[in-house]
């Protein structure tokens, strides 16, 4: 796996931080977390040169790593606190989980593909990210053993947030998810679970791979 040159990486990350600021992501903690995670480590060797480009890139199992600005927006929307425990549905490359891990106490991340979870785990190990727990499973069922979570992030698109995920979110917790049809324009939604119910707001139009029930048969 040819690594990206350190100097090249430094330049690419500096440009990425500039882009994030331009779209209004100015939270210094979020920017520092993104600065600290080498995105090139999370993409396939064939696309390594484009690792920092402003687009989603293909990864194994027909999935994608989200575009950098989308990762920035979703991370910022979670208003992470250092003591937060966060559930991620959709490990994919592991990049989003790595960014979250820099900002909270523990990330619990689930993917339905064993291959993706295995590759992500080895990346976490290489980068010495030891506050990420992984699971091969159906994230639409959440991770009851570790609930309630302070924050939940879903990185695949569905018609609605599975009710059980709101149940696994603590009161005043935040959930961020792309909602909409598989092939169409989806909306990035931010939900806050209040005493009274769920408050909802829309952040942006996005495109994600679909949220699919069950563990993948082709692992
Ligand atoms: N957050 C990832 C991008 C994820 S792409 C990153 O930073 O790279 C969406 C991922 O969601 C895919 O890997 C897909 O396998 C996974 N996924 C879809 N439905 C799922 C489900 N029900 N449970 C767990 N993972 C799911």
Coordinates of C-alpha atoms and ligand atoms in Angstrom, one line a residue:
X1 CA 0.0 0.0 0.0
X2 CA 2.0 3.0 -1.2
X3 CA 1.7 5.8 1.3
X4 CA 1.2 9.4 0.5
X5 CA 4.3 11.5 0.8
X6 CA 4.3 13.5 4.2
X7 CA 4.8 16.9 2.5
X8 CA 2.0 16.2 -0.1
X9 CA -0.3 15.1 2.7
X10 CA 0.5 18.3 4.7
X11 CA -0.4 20.5 1.6
X12 CA -3.6 18.5 0.9
X13 CA -4.8 18.8 4.5
X14 CA -4.1 22.5 4.6
X15 CA -6.2 23.0 1.4
X16 CA -9.0 20.8 2.9
X17 CA -9.1 22.9 6.1
X18 CA -9.4 26.0 4.0
X19 CA -12.4 24.5 2.1
X20 CA -14.1 23.5 5.3
X21 CA -13.8 27.1 6.6
X22 CA -15.2 28.4 3.3
X23 CA -18.3 26.4 3.8
X24 CA -18.7 27.6 7.4
X25 CA -17.1 24.8 9.4
X26 CA -15.1 27.0 11.8
X27 CA -15.2 25.0 15.0
X28 CA -11.5 24.7 15.8
X29 CA -11.9 21.4 17.5
X30 CA -13.6 19.9 14.4
X31 CA -10.9 21.3 12.2
X32 CA -8.1 20.0 14.4
X33 CA -9.7 16.5 14.4
X34 CA -9.8 16.5 10.6
X35 CA -6.3 17.8 10.5
X36 CA -5.1 14.9 12.7
X37 CA -6.6 12.1 10.6
X38 CA -4.7 11.2 7.3
X39 CA -7.6 10.6 4.9
X40 CA -5.3 9.0 2.4
X41 CA -4.9 6.0 4.8
X42 CA -8.7 5.3 4.5
X43 CA -9.0 5.1 0.6
X44 CA -8.0 2.4 -1.8
X45 CA -4.4 2.5 -3.3
X46 CA -5.9 3.3 -6.8
X47 CA -7.6 6.5 -5.6
X48 CA -4.9 7.6 -3.1
X49 CA -3.9 10.6 -5.1
X50 CA -7.5 11.9 -4.9
X51 CA -7.9 11.2 -1.2
X52 CA -8.4 14.8 -0.3
X53 CA -10.5 15.8 -3.3
X54 CA -14.0 17.2 -2.6
X55 CA -15.9 14.1 -3.5
X56 CA -16.9 10.7 -2.3
X57 CA -14.6 7.9 -3.4
X58 CA -15.4 4.2 -4.0
X59 CA -14.2 1.7 -1.4
X60 CA -14.5 -2.1 -1.1
X61 CA -17.9 -3.9 -1.1
X62 CA -19.4 -1.3 -3.5
X63 CA -19.5 1.4 -0.8
X64 CA -18.1 4.9 -0.6
X65 CA -16.1 7.1 1.7
X66 CA -18.1 10.4 2.1
X67 CA -16.7 13.7 0.7
X68 CA -14.5 15.7 3.2
X69 CA -17.0 18.6 3.6
X70 CA -19.8 16.1 4.3
X71 CA -17.7 14.5 7.0
X72 CA -17.0 18.0 8.4
X73 CA -20.6 19.0 8.4
X74 CA -21.8 15.8 10.1
X75 CA -19.1 16.0 12.7
X76 CA -19.8 19.6 13.5
X77 CA -23.6 19.0 13.7
X78 CA -23.0 16.5 16.5
X79 CA -21.7 19.2 18.9
X80 CA -19.3 16.6 20.4
X81 CA -18.1 16.8 24.0
X82 CA -15.0 15.1 25.2
X83 CA -17.0 12.7 27.4
X84 CA -19.5 11.7 24.7
X85 CA -20.0 8.1 23.7
X86 CA -21.0 8.0 20.0
X87 CA -22.7 5.3 17.9
X88 CA -21.9 5.3 14.1
X89 CA -24.0 3.2 11.8
X90 CA -21.9 2.5 8.6
X91 CA -18.2 2.1 9.4
X92 CA -17.3 2.0 5.7
X93 CA -13.6 3.0 5.4
X94 CA -13.5 4.0 9.1
X95 CA -12.6 7.6 8.3
X96 CA -15.6 9.2 9.9
X97 CA -15.1 7.0 13.0
X98 CA -11.5 8.1 13.2
X99 CA -12.4 11.8 13.1
X100 CA -15.1 11.3 15.8
X101 CA -12.6 9.4 17.9
X102 CA -10.5 12.5 18.2
X103 CA -13.4 14.4 19.7
X104 CA -15.2 12.1 22.1
X105 CA -14.5 9.4 24.7
X106 CA -15.5 6.4 22.6
X107 CA -16.9 5.5 19.2
X108 CA -19.0 2.4 18.6
X109 CA -19.2 1.7 14.9
X110 CA -21.2 -0.9 13.0
X111 CA -21.1 -2.1 9.4
X112 CA -22.9 -5.0 7.7
X113 CA -19.7 -6.0 5.7
X114 CA -17.2 -8.0 7.7
X115 CA -14.5 -7.0 5.1
X116 CA -15.0 -3.3 5.7
X117 CA -14.9 -3.7 9.5
X118 CA -11.7 -5.7 9.3
X119 CA -9.9 -3.2 7.1
X120 CA -11.1 -0.3 9.3
X121 CA -9.9 -2.0 12.4
X122 CA -6.4 -2.4 11.0
X123 CA -6.3 1.3 10.1
X124 CA -7.4 2.2 13.6
X125 CA -4.6 0.1 15.0
X126 CA -2.0 1.6 12.7
X127 CA -3.1 5.1 13.7
X128 CA -3.3 4.1 17.4
X129 CA -6.9 5.0 17.7
X130 CA -7.8 2.8 20.7
X131 CA -11.2 4.3 21.6
X132 CA -13.1 2.8 18.8
X133 CA -15.2 -0.4 19.2
X134 CA -16.4 -2.2 16.1
X135 CA -19.2 -4.6 15.3
X136 CA -20.2 -6.6 12.2
X137 CA -24.0 -6.4 12.4
X138 CA -27.2 -4.6 11.4
X139 CA -26.8 -1.0 12.6
X140 CA -30.5 -0.5 12.1
X141 CA -30.9 -2.4 15.3
X142 CA -28.3 -0.2 17.1
X143 CA -26.0 -1.6 19.7
X144 CA -28.3 -2.1 22.8
X145 CA -25.4 -3.4 25.0
X146 CA -23.8 0.1 25.0
X147 CA -26.9 2.3 24.8
X148 CA -27.9 5.0 25.6
X149 CA -25.5 7.0 23.4
X150 CA -24.9 10.8 23.7
X151 CA -24.7 11.1 19.9
X152 CA -25.6 8.9 16.9
X153 CA -24.5 9.3 13.3
X154 CA -25.9 7.3 10.4
X155 CA -23.7 7.4 7.3
X156 CA -26.1 5.6 4.9
X157 CA -29.4 6.9 3.6
X158 CA -32.8 5.6 4.6
X159 CA -36.5 6.7 4.3
X160 CA -36.6 7.4 8.0
X161 CA -34.5 6.9 11.2
X162 CA -35.2 3.5 12.6
X163 CA -37.2 4.1 15.8
X164 CA -34.9 1.9 17.9
X165 CA -32.0 4.3 17.3
X166 CA -34.0 7.1 18.8
X167 CA -34.6 4.8 21.8
X168 CA -30.9 4.3 22.1
X169 CA -30.2 8.0 22.2
X170 CA -30.1 9.8 25.6
X171 CA -32.5 12.7 26.3
X172 CA -30.9 15.9 24.8
X173 CA -28.8 13.6 22.6
X174 CA -28.2 14.5 18.9
X175 CA -28.7 12.2 15.9
X176 CA -27.5 13.1 12.4
X177 CA -28.5 11.1 9.3
X178 CA -29.1 11.4 5.6
X179 CA -32.8 10.8 4.9
X180 CA -34.4 10.2 1.4
X181 CA -34.7 7.8 -1.5
X182 CA -31.7 5.6 -2.5
X183 CA -31.2 7.0 -5.9
X184 CA -32.4 10.6 -5.3
X185 CA -31.4 13.7 -3.4
X186 CA -31.4 13.1 0.3
X187 CA -31.5 15.6 3.1
X188 CA -29.0 15.6 5.9
X189 CA -31.1 15.8 9.0
X190 CA -30.2 16.7 12.6
X191 CA -32.5 15.5 15.4
X192 CA -32.4 16.3 19.1
X193 CA -34.2 14.0 21.4
X194 CA -35.9 16.3 23.9
X195 CA -38.2 15.5 26.9
X196 CA -41.1 16.4 24.7
X197 CA -40.2 14.5 21.6
X198 CA -37.9 14.8 18.6
X199 CA -36.8 18.2 17.2
X200 CA -35.8 18.1 13.6
X201 CA -33.8 20.4 11.3
X202 CA -32.4 20.1 7.8
X203 CA -28.7 20.9 7.1
X204 CA -28.0 20.2 3.4
X205 CA -28.8 18.1 0.3
X206 CA -26.5 15.0 0.2
X207 CA -26.0 11.7 -1.6
X208 CA -25.3 8.5 0.4
X209 CA -25.3 4.8 -0.4
X210 CA -28.5 3.1 1.0
X211 CA -29.0 1.8 4.5
X212 CA -29.8 -1.9 4.1
X213 CA -31.3 -4.3 6.6
X214 CA -29.3 -7.3 7.8
X215 CA -25.7 -8.4 7.8
X216 CA -24.3 -8.6 4.2
X217 CA -24.2 -12.2 2.8
X218 CA -21.1 -11.5 0.7
X219 CA -18.7 -10.6 3.4
Ligands
LIG1 N1 -18.7 6.4 7.4 C1 -18.1 5.8 6.2 C2 -18.9 5.9 5.0 C3 -19.9 4.9 5.0 S1 -20.7 4.3 3.5 C4 -16.7 6.3 6.0 O1 -16.3 7.2 6.7 O2 -16.0 5.8 5.1 C5 -22.1 3.6 4.2 C6 -21.8 2.3 5.0 O3 -23.0 1.9 5.6 C7 -21.4 1.2 4.1 O4 -20.2 0.6 4.4 C8 -22.5 0.1 4.3 O5 -22.1 -1.2 4.3 C9 -23.0 0.5 5.6 N2 -24.4 0.1 5.9 C10 -25.5 0.2 5.2 N3 -26.6 -0.3 5.8 C11 -26.1 -0.7 7.1 C12 -26.7 -1.3 8.2 N4 -28.0 -1.7 8.2 N5 -25.9 -1.6 9.2 C13 -24.6 -1.3 9.3 N6 -24.0 -0.7 8.2 C14 -24.7 -0.4 7.1

